[in-house]
Amino acid sequence: MQSTAQLERRILDAIRRGASMEDIAALRHHTDIQTPAGAIEALKDGNARFFSGKSGRPELDVNERRAQIMGQTPYAAVLACSDSRVPVELVFDVGLGDLFVVRVAGNVVGEAGLGTLEYAIRHLDVHLIMVMGHESCGAVAAAMLTPEQIAQEPENLQSIIHRITPSLVDMPRIRDKKARMREAVLNNVRHQVQMLRGQTVIREAEAKGQIQVIGGYYEIGSGAVDFLVDEADLLP
């Protein structure tokens, strides 16, 4: 797989030769990432650089930024939480145009987010969808409150919470609060993955091998992402 450094050298050489914006945009197409497996490896490699302190995200020069006007070619879409401690592009050490990101509290599946992901599949040819939860998620914590406490929240926030609560039914009794919270977040990730897989556009794309739907758990403390790829890891 072509490394980020190799790609940037190719782009720099093209700029020196006086390449057009169209030429530069074409170079940024992820021709080496054509499968879900390739997209997963790219995310794993990027996260490894991030949590090991070896991030290599280069700043784009003016020509590269302008080239982005010609179009976008992200290789993966990520449904993530809006939490300010979860900067998706940084976590995976990617640059502009690499990921198509949907962010909503609790990384829940709603109409707007689902439509956005369907756009990524039909019009951007992404190869992967990841639902990424994270350590200490406030939305999941809110879903663990009593019904009386949840009823005190604003109506639209309750709507988000109610998209999480089904994943918390029949959770095993876990005394350790941190471990219980992690299990709740993972349960929610699995639940949202299954919700996505039940949608026609996503189900058909996954059946054809165009995409793969996976989960992830981001540890804020370490910077590492645990990937939920195998079916056994994704079952509720």
CSV table of C-alpha atoms in Angstrom, one decimal:
chain,number,residue,atom,x,y,z
A,1,MET,CA,0.0,0.0,0.0
A,2,GLN,CA,1.3,3.5,-0.9
A,3,SER,CA,2.4,5.4,2.2
A,4,THR,CA,1.3,8.9,3.0
A,5,ALA,CA,4.9,10.1,2.6
A,6,GLN,CA,5.1,8.5,-0.9
A,7,LEU,CA,1.8,10.1,-1.9
A,8,GLU,CA,2.9,13.5,-0.8
A,9,ARG,CA,6.2,13.2,-2.7
A,10,ARG,CA,4.2,12.3,-5.8
A,11,ILE,CA,2.0,15.4,-5.3
A,12,LEU,CA,5.0,17.6,-4.7
A,13,ASP,CA,6.7,16.4,-7.9
A,14,ALA,CA,3.5,17.1,-9.8
A,15,ILE,CA,3.2,20.6,-8.4
A,16,ARG,CA,6.8,21.3,-9.4
A,17,ARG,CA,6.0,20.2,-12.9
A,18,GLY,CA,3.1,22.6,-13.1
A,19,ALA,CA,0.3,20.1,-12.7
A,20,SER,CA,-3.3,21.3,-12.9
A,21,MET,CA,-5.7,21.1,-10.0
A,22,GLU,CA,-7.4,18.2,-11.9
A,23,ASP,CA,-4.1,16.3,-12.0
A,24,ILE,CA,-3.4,16.8,-8.4
A,25,ALA,CA,-6.9,15.8,-7.4
A,26,ALA,CA,-6.5,12.6,-9.4
A,27,LEU,CA,-3.3,11.8,-7.5
A,28,ARG,CA,-5.2,11.9,-4.3
A,29,HIS,CA,-7.6,9.2,-5.4
A,30,HIS,CA,-7.0,6.2,-3.1
A,31,THR,CA,-6.4,3.8,-6.0
A,32,ASP,CA,-4.5,1.5,-3.6
A,33,ILE,CA,-7.5,1.2,-1.3
A,34,GLN,CA,-10.1,-0.7,-3.3
A,35,THR,CA,-11.5,-3.1,-0.7
A,36,PRO,CA,-13.0,-3.1,2.8
A,37,ALA,CA,-10.0,-5.0,4.0
A,38,GLY,CA,-7.7,-2.3,2.6
A,39,ALA,CA,-9.7,0.4,4.3
A,40,ILE,CA,-9.6,-1.4,7.6
A,41,GLU,CA,-5.8,-1.8,7.4
A,42,ALA,CA,-5.4,1.9,6.5
A,43,LEU,CA,-7.4,2.9,9.6
A,44,LYS,CA,-5.4,0.5,11.8
A,45,ASP,CA,-2.1,1.9,10.4
A,46,GLY,CA,-3.2,5.5,11.0
A,47,ASN,CA,-4.4,4.8,14.5
A,48,ALA,CA,-1.1,3.0,15.3
A,49,ARG,CA,0.8,6.1,14.3
A,50,PHE,CA,-1.5,8.3,16.4
A,51,PHE,CA,-1.4,6.5,19.7
A,52,SER,CA,2.4,5.8,19.3
A,53,GLY,CA,3.0,9.6,18.9
A,54,LYS,CA,4.2,9.2,15.3
A,55,SER,CA,1.4,11.0,13.5
A,56,GLY,CA,2.4,12.1,10.0
A,57,ARG,CA,-0.5,14.2,8.8
A,58,PRO,CA,1.1,16.8,6.5
A,59,GLU,CA,-0.3,20.3,6.1
A,60,LEU,CA,-1.6,20.7,2.5
A,61,ASP,CA,-0.2,23.5,0.5
A,62,VAL,CA,-2.4,25.9,-1.4
A,63,ASN,CA,-2.4,23.8,-4.6
A,64,GLU,CA,-3.5,20.6,-2.8
A,65,ARG,CA,-6.2,22.5,-0.9
A,66,ARG,CA,-7.5,23.9,-4.2
A,67,ALA,CA,-7.4,20.5,-5.7
A,68,GLN,CA,-10.0,19.4,-3.2
A,69,ILE,CA,-12.5,21.6,-5.0
A,70,MET,CA,-12.5,19.1,-7.9
A,71,GLY,CA,-14.1,16.4,-5.7
A,72,GLN,CA,-13.7,14.0,-2.8
A,73,THR,CA,-12.6,10.4,-2.7
A,74,PRO,CA,-12.9,9.2,0.9
A,75,TYR,CA,-12.2,5.5,1.4
A,76,ALA,CA,-14.2,5.1,4.6
A,77,ALA,CA,-17.2,6.6,6.4
A,78,VAL,CA,-17.2,6.9,10.2
A,79,LEU,CA,-20.3,7.3,12.4
A,80,ALA,CA,-18.8,8.8,15.5
A,81,CYS,CA,-19.8,10.7,18.6
A,82,SER,CA,-19.7,14.5,18.7
A,83,ASP,CA,-17.6,14.4,21.8
A,84,SER,CA,-14.9,17.1,21.5
A,85,ARG,CA,-12.3,14.5,22.8
A,86,VAL,CA,-12.8,12.3,19.7
A,87,PRO,CA,-11.2,14.1,16.7
A,88,VAL,CA,-11.8,11.3,14.1
A,89,GLU,CA,-9.3,12.5,11.5
A,90,LEU,CA,-6.6,12.9,14.1
A,91,VAL,CA,-7.3,9.6,15.7
A,92,PHE,CA,-6.7,7.9,12.3
A,93,ASP,CA,-3.9,10.2,11.2
A,94,VAL,CA,-5.5,11.1,7.9
A,95,GLY,CA,-5.7,14.3,5.9
A,96,LEU,CA,-8.3,16.2,3.9
A,97,GLY,CA,-10.5,14.0,1.7
A,98,ASP,CA,-9.7,10.7,3.3
A,99,LEU,CA,-12.7,10.1,5.6
A,100,PHE,CA,-16.4,10.9,5.4
A,101,VAL,CA,-17.4,11.6,8.9
A,102,VAL,CA,-20.9,11.7,10.5
A,103,ARG,CA,-20.9,12.9,14.1
A,104,VAL,CA,-23.8,12.8,16.5
A,105,ALA,CA,-24.0,12.4,20.3
A,106,GLY,CA,-23.9,8.7,21.1
A,107,ASN,CA,-23.0,7.8,17.5
A,108,VAL,CA,-26.6,6.8,17.0
A,109,VAL,CA,-28.3,6.0,13.7
A,110,GLY,CA,-30.9,8.6,12.8
A,111,GLU,CA,-32.6,9.7,9.6
A,112,ALA,CA,-30.1,12.5,8.8
A,113,GLY,CA,-27.0,10.3,9.6
A,114,LEU,CA,-28.4,7.4,7.7
A,115,GLY,CA,-29.0,9.5,4.6
A,116,THR,CA,-25.5,10.8,4.9
A,117,LEU,CA,-24.0,7.3,5.0
A,118,GLU,CA,-26.2,6.3,2.0
A,119,TYR,CA,-24.8,9.2,0.1
A,120,ALA,CA,-21.3,8.0,0.9
A,121,ILE,CA,-22.1,4.6,-0.5
A,122,ARG,CA,-24.0,5.6,-3.6
A,123,HIS,CA,-22.0,8.7,-4.6
A,124,LEU,CA,-18.6,8.5,-3.0
A,125,ASP,CA,-17.9,4.8,-3.3
A,126,VAL,CA,-16.6,4.3,0.2
A,127,HIS,CA,-15.4,0.8,1.0
A,128,LEU,CA,-16.1,0.8,4.8
A,129,ILE,CA,-18.5,2.1,7.4
A,130,MET,CA,-17.3,2.2,11.0
A,131,VAL,CA,-19.5,2.9,14.0
A,132,MET,CA,-17.0,4.3,16.6
A,133,GLY,CA,-18.0,4.6,20.3
A,134,HIS,CA,-15.6,5.9,22.9
A,135,GLU,CA,-14.5,5.8,26.5
A,136,SER,CA,-16.7,7.8,28.9
A,137,CYS,CA,-19.4,8.6,26.5
A,138,GLY,CA,-21.9,11.1,28.0
A,139,ALA,CA,-24.8,10.0,25.8
A,140,VAL,CA,-24.4,6.4,26.8
A,141,ALA,CA,-24.1,7.4,30.5
A,142,ALA,CA,-27.4,9.4,30.1
A,143,ALA,CA,-29.1,6.3,28.7
A,144,MET,CA,-28.1,4.4,31.9
A,145,LEU,CA,-30.1,6.9,34.1
A,146,THR,CA,-33.5,6.0,35.4
A,147,PRO,CA,-36.6,6.7,33.3
A,148,GLU,CA,-37.6,9.5,35.6
A,149,GLN,CA,-34.2,11.2,35.1
A,150,ILE,CA,-34.3,10.8,31.4
A,151,ALA,CA,-37.8,12.3,31.3
A,152,GLN,CA,-36.2,15.5,32.7
A,153,GLU,CA,-34.0,16.0,29.6
A,154,PRO,CA,-35.1,18.1,26.5
A,155,GLU,CA,-37.3,16.3,24.0
A,156,ASN,CA,-34.7,16.0,21.2
A,157,LEU,CA,-32.0,14.8,23.6
A,158,GLN,CA,-34.5,12.2,24.8
A,159,SER,CA,-34.8,11.1,21.2
A,160,ILE,CA,-31.1,10.4,21.1
A,161,ILE,CA,-31.1,8.6,24.4
A,162,HIS,CA,-34.0,6.3,23.4
A,163,ARG,CA,-31.9,5.2,20.4
A,164,ILE,CA,-29.3,3.9,22.9
A,165,THR,CA,-31.4,2.4,25.6
A,166,PRO,CA,-32.4,-0.8,23.7
A,167,SER,CA,-28.7,-1.8,23.7
A,168,LEU,CA,-28.5,-1.7,27.5
A,169,VAL,CA,-31.3,-4.1,28.1
A,170,ASP,CA,-30.2,-7.2,30.1
A,171,MET,CA,-26.7,-6.0,30.5
A,172,PRO,CA,-24.7,-8.3,32.9
A,173,ARG,CA,-24.1,-7.0,36.4
A,174,ILE,CA,-20.7,-5.5,36.5
A,175,ARG,CA,-19.5,-3.9,39.7
A,176,ASP,CA,-16.6,-2.0,38.3
A,177,LYS,CA,-18.0,1.3,37.0
A,178,LYS,CA,-15.4,1.8,34.3
A,179,ALA,CA,-15.8,-1.8,33.1
A,180,ARG,CA,-19.6,-1.4,33.1
A,181,MET,CA,-19.4,1.8,31.1
A,182,ARG,CA,-17.1,0.2,28.5
A,183,GLU,CA,-19.5,-2.7,28.1
A,184,ALA,CA,-22.4,-0.3,27.7
A,185,VAL,CA,-20.6,1.7,25.0
A,186,LEU,CA,-19.6,-1.5,23.2
A,187,ASN,CA,-23.2,-2.8,23.4
A,188,ASN,CA,-24.4,0.5,21.8
A,189,VAL,CA,-21.8,0.2,19.0
A,190,ARG,CA,-23.0,-3.3,18.2
A,191,HIS,CA,-26.6,-2.2,18.3
A,192,GLN,CA,-26.0,0.7,15.9
A,193,VAL,CA,-24.1,-1.6,13.6
A,194,GLN,CA,-27.1,-3.9,13.4
A,195,MET,CA,-29.4,-0.9,12.9
A,196,LEU,CA,-27.3,0.1,9.9
A,197,ARG,CA,-27.1,-3.4,8.5
A,198,GLY,CA,-30.9,-3.5,8.6
A,199,GLN,CA,-31.2,-0.6,6.1
A,200,THR,CA,-31.7,-1.5,2.5
A,201,VAL,CA,-28.9,0.5,0.8
A,202,ILE,CA,-26.3,-0.6,3.4
A,203,ARG,CA,-27.5,-4.3,3.4
A,204,GLU,CA,-27.3,-4.5,-0.4
A,205,ALA,CA,-23.9,-2.9,-0.6
A,206,GLU,CA,-22.5,-5.2,2.1
A,207,ALA,CA,-24.0,-8.2,0.4
A,208,LYS,CA,-22.2,-7.3,-2.8
A,209,GLY,CA,-18.9,-6.9,-1.0
A,210,GLN,CA,-18.8,-3.1,-1.9
A,211,ILE,CA,-18.6,-2.2,1.8
A,212,GLN,CA,-18.1,-3.7,5.2
A,213,VAL,CA,-19.8,-2.4,8.4
A,214,ILE,CA,-17.6,-2.6,11.5
A,215,GLY,CA,-17.4,-1.2,15.0
A,216,GLY,CA,-14.7,0.5,17.0
A,217,TYR,CA,-14.0,1.7,20.5
A,218,TYR,CA,-11.8,4.7,21.1
A,219,GLU,CA,-9.9,4.9,24.4
A,220,ILE,CA,-9.4,8.5,25.1
A,221,GLY,CA,-6.6,7.8,27.6
A,222,SER,CA,-4.4,5.8,25.3
A,223,GLY,CA,-5.5,7.1,21.9
A,224,ALA,CA,-6.0,3.5,20.7
A,225,VAL,CA,-9.0,2.2,18.8
A,226,ASP,CA,-10.2,-1.4,19.4
A,227,PHE,CA,-11.6,-2.7,16.1
A,228,LEU,CA,-14.7,-4.9,16.1
A,229,VAL,CA,-14.4,-6.6,12.8
A,230,ASP,CA,-15.3,-10.3,13.3
A,231,GLU,CA,-19.0,-11.3,13.4
A,232,ALA,CA,-18.5,-12.7,16.9
A,233,ASP,CA,-17.4,-9.2,18.1
A,234,LEU,CA,-20.4,-7.5,16.4
A,235,LEU,CA,-23.2,-9.7,17.7
A,236,PRO,CA,-25.4,-8.0,20.4
